[in-house]
């Protein structure tokens, strides 16, 4: 849990599939879906497995480590709610799925493709949290 | 099914800053394309269009006062118009329609209807899992593709900038181009332009203009009796890969599958292509598409774009209109790729005319590298 507050202009609207995922963020827990039938791990949450179309899916907790597939530093905001610059990234999680996220507190030297990152959180005004990442200190 | 079909009419609407409505621009494009073909509105029994309203083809049919026996409003961003060529060919071969108009127009510059955040519907997974981070749509996704591409092949922003420099060079030869009178562009100017979503500056991004276009498709047999030499539809292919920013690898893009299908259907290879029209939403899009379509190997597109081969006078002329970067970008630019390819194959391209091209490739890209569609066109053989 951090005191970082997300500049959210539009609140996510959880549905019957994503509700548990958003609830878990209140406890700083990043959930992923695992297929009971074929063990495929996926994110974002869905009503079916994208590998075998199985509909029996369970939640597992992500370790919270991954690597930066790619990133971009946004210099012009999509809405006035966002304060530039900030770093958007695709992070490949250790469990397999790739997610869109944000990287915080990275220097220009640290911010490269394939850098390793670890999970952090940003508070949303509705009590949910947003999973974000920071560069893993090499020491 | 082998559909022997052809494009027999092609035209632009007014371009740039028009202060005209979408349906006025649609009407301009359609009536001019029909006049180009020597056909009447009463000949039209098929219509494909999008970006007008929720019922786009229905809306335009109503406005034109026609009741088509076939229509399509597949919504796939800038690649839809290349997809429509495939569907129109199939509909004509199947006998469902005989004369099909494919059209698009937008007044996005006059109407100031474009926003950096794009449009994300609140019930989609992207609204919950991506929008809260504030990516620019579509820009930030292309920016991440560019970042990965530069990383993988040890290239720099100057390699991306070459694409914008090339587009300007062609635009200087096209009197309809938005940047026709702007003078040459330099790599340094692209690098010094305001950064929007790194590594892409405003000069790496397509224009925001009004504009539109239309093409008319009919059977090759009938085409041979019409006003101008037919441009035969030789092949087509498409691939739909993603709509969110996280679910598929950034590289290579779906253009690989799309191009492979189009070349196979036409019985052609990239070496047979005399003029290329690629959707250049961003500079990176051109590099990724050249590689995916097989015009060069992975990591080689920047060197190709920097070479004389793709410039006026070269053997692989690329985006001869000036493209979305320097000619016109009304939002779903795909229809204007077809218009330029037709003009080149007919020898109507004026100062930018390529000498005697036999085969042209038009490749549309929609969304965030989401939809890809390739059309191969040729002079009647
Ligand atoms: Zn499964």
Short mmCIF file of N, CA, C and O and ligand atoms in Angstrom, two decimals, chain A residues 34-40 48-54 56-57, ligand 1:
data_model
loop_
_atom_site.label_atom_id
_atom_site.label_comp_id
_atom_site.label_asym_id
_atom_site.label_seq_id
_atom_site.Cartn_x
_atom_site.Cartn_y
_atom_site.Cartn_z
N UNK A 34 -6.26 -18.56 -13.68
CA UNK A 34 -5.65 -19.82 -14.16
C UNK A 34 -6.76 -20.78 -14.54
O UNK A 34 -7.73 -20.96 -13.81
N UNK A 35 -6.58 -21.42 -15.70
CA UNK A 35 -7.56 -22.38 -16.19
C UNK A 35 -7.38 -23.70 -15.45
O UNK A 35 -6.28 -24.26 -15.40
N UNK A 36 -8.46 -24.19 -14.85
CA UNK A 36 -8.40 -25.46 -14.12
C UNK A 36 -8.13 -26.62 -15.08
O UNK A 36 -7.42 -27.57 -14.77
N UNK A 37 -8.66 -26.49 -16.30
CA UNK A 37 -8.51 -27.57 -17.27
C UNK A 37 -7.12 -27.69 -17.87
O UNK A 37 -6.59 -28.79 -18.02
N UNK A 38 -6.47 -26.57 -18.22
CA UNK A 38 -5.21 -26.66 -18.95
C UNK A 38 -4.08 -25.87 -18.30
O UNK A 38 -2.97 -25.82 -18.84
N UNK A 39 -4.34 -25.23 -17.15
CA UNK A 39 -3.33 -24.50 -16.38
C UNK A 39 -2.84 -23.22 -17.04
O UNK A 39 -1.89 -22.59 -16.57
N UNK A 40 -3.44 -22.83 -18.15
CA UNK A 40 -3.06 -21.57 -18.79
C UNK A 40 -3.37 -20.40 -17.86
O UNK A 40 -4.42 -20.37 -17.22
N UNK A 48 -13.76 -17.13 -20.04
CA UNK A 48 -13.26 -18.36 -20.65
C UNK A 48 -11.74 -18.31 -20.79
O UNK A 48 -11.14 -17.25 -20.76
N UNK A 49 -11.17 -19.50 -20.94
CA UNK A 49 -9.72 -19.62 -21.16
C UNK A 49 -9.41 -19.38 -22.63
O UNK A 49 -10.04 -19.97 -23.51
N UNK A 50 -8.41 -18.52 -22.91
CA UNK A 50 -8.09 -18.22 -24.32
C UNK A 50 -7.28 -19.34 -24.97
O UNK A 50 -7.06 -19.32 -26.17
N UNK A 51 -6.84 -20.32 -24.16
CA UNK A 51 -6.07 -21.42 -24.76
C UNK A 51 -6.98 -22.60 -25.12
O UNK A 51 -6.84 -23.18 -26.20
N UNK A 52 -7.90 -22.97 -24.20
CA UNK A 52 -8.70 -24.18 -24.44
C UNK A 52 -10.20 -23.92 -24.43
O UNK A 52 -10.99 -24.85 -24.58
N UNK A 53 -10.58 -22.64 -24.21
CA UNK A 53 -12.00 -22.26 -24.15
C UNK A 53 -12.71 -22.85 -22.93
O UNK A 53 -13.94 -22.78 -22.83
N UNK A 54 -11.96 -23.40 -22.00
CA UNK A 54 -12.57 -23.89 -20.75
C UNK A 54 -13.16 -22.74 -19.95
O UNK A 54 -12.67 -21.61 -20.01
N UNK A 56 -13.88 -23.12 -16.54
CA UNK A 56 -13.59 -23.31 -15.12
C UNK A 56 -12.26 -22.63 -14.82
O UNK A 56 -11.18 -23.15 -15.13
N UNK A 57 -12.33 -21.43 -14.24
CA UNK A 57 -11.12 -20.62 -14.02
C UNK A 57 -10.99 -20.29 -12.55
O UNK A 57 -11.98 -20.05 -11.87
ZN1 LIG C 1 -7.57 -23.67 -20.62
#
